[in-house]
């Protein structure tokens, strides 16, 4: 194994706060938790080893900057270090790690960039804790609405405001993390694919064109709680019996849409909350959370409308009230074609087969893309498994990712000659 | 309103720890909680006012005894004071209150019983907190298995052992609450019906023949968690999609059985737990809790078998493993015919129309009946609503219940002449 591979392996463990990546219980570093903070600390330590200037902004994002010229533009790369509950050690970490590894490569080659380079570690990308995703990058791009978030709390009743203050930040100033357009020139994220398209297409990496942002619905069916033992079957208003068929309806209708058109749609009833959820009480209320995604926004709307009609029918058929709320409705984000072009040329020169593809998952880049020309690289992950202890990306693929970022940064911050010799970049 | 009614109204509030029964958020006094303890304290206070000797046993049951002769047998009545989460103020309380009210009536009439009379307030009847019901009466009748319970915990991870010790009891001695057969002569419980049969039959009260005890199943479907946005519809192992149809299957099959036979069956998928239950993760595991009840045990077994076959089919059809565990399997309990007969005669003399019926819910009496000749009286509750803030029984019905208990106790502890004059008992 090369020295670079050893370094990747070592820093992967450090960022994950573990001695081995074999963690059957997975990795849990929820948004604005002490664990996320410890992982940020590990990031700062590595950045210091690389002689980068590290600062933390008002939203808890970590900025490790290779500053060469205060008047020169800054090119940024990055991702996040928080995870879902019992998630994997690569989602987010891969992008931060490869960004740092690219800097190391460039420094090892005694390259001096003509522009500043920032590796950003965004805070709180996952929605697992507060139901709100990409908080750090939203703050950077002015998309964070403090008032909207004021009452948001996690499952234990800890508000996002409390969590942020316990994280050592000041809730009142969080919006000041916003960066003006001229503070960065461009942004590039690297992430594990969380799917199988790269492998299925025999490619090495993916270059993302569009990010499918979700429509998220909350369906609340309200019937009547009563004793399971004393309420006859024909005198019940069981909210779970009424709304359970929606779970399969969503799958069936998504399949029908996919049978008909090329751009895929995915739809999932991913959360459920029963009230009172007690063995001897008929469910009086059921809350279902539905996540719908496609780069083709029109089919997302189509499915959301089908779900709403279905719920109206349930309401008419059973004596149950059914309310459908739209929690999130984000149009898909298309990334900068010029960045895609540069990444394609860089990949070609490195001898990597790149697949042009879309992203089914949201990432920090979708916020950054609204303000700066942005790109997203995917590296493969084993069997497409993600948000799971079995999530895995090989050191070889992390190395390829680092190589692409380094080559891209050399182009972006070097002499503007894309035709220089790349042969010493592959490993 | 009579003085007795005023007394009932006042003590109802005291036992419920409130100033008004109008509590939109309901009543929450979970098993072995500080709230249950406070309600027990209220019970002891009222018992003291009635000059009863109050003791607490090793399981936290409260015994208020009208002791007339240490060598005479003891006749017991009672129920419980704990509630489900956000439940009503009558489930349990009605029985304890009417027991105390009956003693008051007897004392007001300067009656001196020939036997001792105990009003028992059983600890921890509801399964809402620990998934285990009637802990107090199980302990009294030697049905409590301490070892079985050792690892049981509530939703917050507090073990039953911790809760019991915080309640002021000693976990090691809890089984010593068991009472020998000769310590009591008989037991009578009064409870709200939690159904509509009394009203639908134009009766005043119900006299219960059998208590339908549940079969409870836990169905665990295990698929594979993965990212909702990046996992194509045709490459998922969504445990929720696989098992959701079971909710409706249970209802349909229960209805089919009811169409065929007289003795009713009720079946409910009353709990669900999704893992990880996060908006952007496909459900990897679903746990459903199913409650099945009938006085006819054979149809409970029939439905449980149908559910097991259905789960095997799901396992074959989808790449999902489905495990069915039997959490509880209690045969129905039939109450003492001689007590039913006595209650019928007492009701007739009081001019109350009594309905002979079965109980769909379990009660402390089902444990007591294993050791002592036992009876169960139902009084109506509004619209059959129970385990809900809207649970309601009128003071008039509580008065009728008190009258029946008093008349029954007069018979049981008096001169053994069932034909004495009852005219001064009705109010």
Coordinates of C-alpha atoms in Angstrom, one line a residue, chain A residues 84-85 91 126-128 193-196 216-218 224-236 238 240-242 244-245 247-248 250-251 254-255 258 265-274 276-283 288-291 293 318 327 359-363 378 383-388 390, chain B residues 84-85 91 126-128 193-196 216-218 224-236 238 240-242 244-245 247-248 250-251 254-255 258 265-274 276-283 288-291 293 318 327 359-363 378 383-388 390:
Chain A
X84 CA -27.5 9.5 10.6
X85 CA -28.2 7.3 13.6
X91 CA -21.2 9.4 3.8
X126 CA -28.1 15.0 7.8
X127 CA -31.8 15.5 8.7
X128 CA -31.8 12.5 11.0
X193 CA -22.7 7.4 -4.6
X194 CA -25.1 5.6 -2.2
X195 CA -26.3 3.7 -5.3
X196 CA -25.1 1.2 -7.9
X216 CA -41.7 15.4 1.6
X217 CA -45.3 14.9 2.8
X218 CA -46.7 14.4 6.2
X224 CA -60.4 7.4 17.6
X225 CA -58.4 5.6 20.3
X226 CA -60.3 3.0 22.3
X227 CA -59.7 -0.2 24.2
X228 CA -58.7 -3.0 21.9
X229 CA -60.5 -5.6 24.0
X230 CA -63.9 -3.9 24.4
X231 CA -64.5 -2.1 21.1
X232 CA -66.2 -4.4 18.6
X233 CA -64.7 -4.7 15.1
X234 CA -67.7 -2.9 13.6
X235 CA -67.5 0.1 15.9
X236 CA -64.0 1.2 15.5
X238 CA -58.8 2.6 13.7
X240 CA -53.8 2.6 11.2
X241 CA -56.2 0.2 9.4
X242 CA -57.5 3.2 7.4
X244 CA -51.9 1.4 6.1
X245 CA -52.8 0.7 2.5
X247 CA -47.7 2.5 2.1
X248 CA -48.3 0.1 -0.8
X250 CA -47.0 4.8 -2.9
X251 CA -44.8 2.0 -4.0
X254 CA -44.0 5.0 -8.2
X255 CA -43.5 1.8 -10.1
X258 CA -41.0 4.4 -13.7
X265 CA -38.6 8.4 -9.5
X266 CA -38.2 7.0 -6.0
X267 CA -40.8 7.3 -3.3
X268 CA -40.8 5.9 0.3
X269 CA -43.1 5.9 3.3
X270 CA -40.1 6.2 5.6
X271 CA -41.5 7.2 8.9
X272 CA -44.5 6.4 11.0
X273 CA -45.8 7.6 14.4
X274 CA -48.7 5.9 16.1
X276 CA -50.8 6.1 21.5
X277 CA -48.8 3.1 20.3
X278 CA -49.9 0.9 23.2
X279 CA -50.8 -2.8 22.9
X280 CA -54.3 -2.4 24.4
X281 CA -55.3 0.8 22.6
X282 CA -56.7 1.1 19.1
X283 CA -54.5 3.5 17.1
X288 CA -46.7 8.9 7.9
X289 CA -43.7 10.7 6.4
X290 CA -43.3 10.3 2.7
X291 CA -40.1 11.1 0.7
X293 CA -37.5 12.3 -5.4
X318 CA -63.8 5.5 6.4
X327 CA -43.0 19.6 4.7
X359 CA -28.0 12.3 -7.7
X360 CA -31.0 10.9 -5.9
X361 CA -29.8 12.2 -2.6
X362 CA -29.4 15.9 -1.6
X363 CA -26.0 17.1 -0.6
X378 CA -19.4 10.4 -6.8
X383 CA -23.5 -2.6 -3.1
X384 CA -24.9 0.9 -3.0
X385 CA -25.4 0.5 0.8
X386 CA -25.5 3.8 2.7
X387 CA -26.9 5.2 6.0
X388 CA -26.1 1.7 7.4
X390 CA -22.3 -1.8 6.2
Chain B
X84 CA -52.5 4.6 30.5
X85 CA -50.8 7.6 29.0
X91 CA -60.8 3.1 34.4
X126 CA -52.1 -1.1 33.0
X127 CA -49.5 -2.4 30.6
X128 CA -49.0 1.0 29.0
X193 CA -67.6 -1.4 30.8
X194 CA -65.3 0.3 28.2
X195 CA -67.9 -0.8 25.7
X196 CA -71.6 -0.2 24.7
X216 CA -50.4 -10.9 21.8
X217 CA -48.0 -11.3 18.9
X218 CA -44.9 -9.4 18.0
X224 CA -32.6 -3.5 4.5
X225 CA -32.1 0.1 5.3
X226 CA -30.8 2.3 2.5
X227 CA -31.0 5.8 1.3
X228 CA -34.4 6.8 0.0
X229 CA -33.0 9.0 -2.7
X230 CA -30.4 6.7 -4.2
X231 CA -32.0 3.3 -4.0
X232 CA -34.0 2.4 -7.1
X233 CA -37.5 1.1 -6.6
X234 CA -36.6 -2.3 -8.0
X235 CA -33.6 -2.7 -5.7
X236 CA -35.2 -2.3 -2.3
X238 CA -38.4 -2.1 2.3
X240 CA -42.6 -1.5 5.8
X241 CA -43.9 -2.0 2.2
X242 CA -43.6 -5.8 2.8
X244 CA -48.0 -3.1 5.9
X245 CA -50.7 -5.2 4.3
X247 CA -52.6 -4.4 9.2
X248 CA -55.6 -4.9 6.9
X250 CA -55.8 -8.8 10.6
X251 CA -59.0 -6.7 10.4
X254 CA -61.3 -11.0 12.3
X255 CA -64.4 -9.8 10.5
X258 CA -67.2 -12.7 13.5
X265 CA -63.4 -11.8 18.4
X266 CA -61.5 -8.5 18.3
X267 CA -58.0 -8.1 16.8
X268 CA -55.9 -5.0 16.5
X269 CA -52.4 -4.1 15.1
X270 CA -52.0 -1.6 17.9
X271 CA -48.2 -0.8 17.9
X272 CA -45.6 -0.2 15.3
X273 CA -41.9 0.6 15.6
X274 CA -39.9 1.5 12.5
X276 CA -34.6 3.8 11.7
X277 CA -37.8 5.9 11.2
X278 CA -35.9 8.7 9.4
X279 CA -37.3 10.6 6.4
X280 CA -34.4 9.7 4.1
X281 CA -33.9 6.1 5.0
X282 CA -35.8 3.1 3.7
X283 CA -37.4 1.2 6.6
X288 CA -45.9 -4.7 14.8
X289 CA -47.7 -5.5 18.0
X290 CA -51.0 -7.4 17.6
X291 CA -53.6 -7.9 20.3
X293 CA -59.1 -11.3 22.2
X318 CA -40.5 -10.6 -0.7
X327 CA -45.6 -12.3 23.8
X359 CA -65.4 -8.8 29.3
X360 CA -63.2 -8.0 26.3
X361 CA -60.6 -6.3 28.5
X362 CA -58.4 -7.9 31.2
X363 CA -58.8 -6.8 34.8
X378 CA -69.5 -3.3 34.9
X383 CA -70.2 5.9 24.3
X384 CA -68.0 3.1 25.4
X385 CA -65.0 5.4 25.2
X386 CA -62.1 4.4 27.4
X387 CA -58.3 4.9 27.6
X388 CA -59.0 8.4 26.4
X390 CA -63.2 11.6 27.0

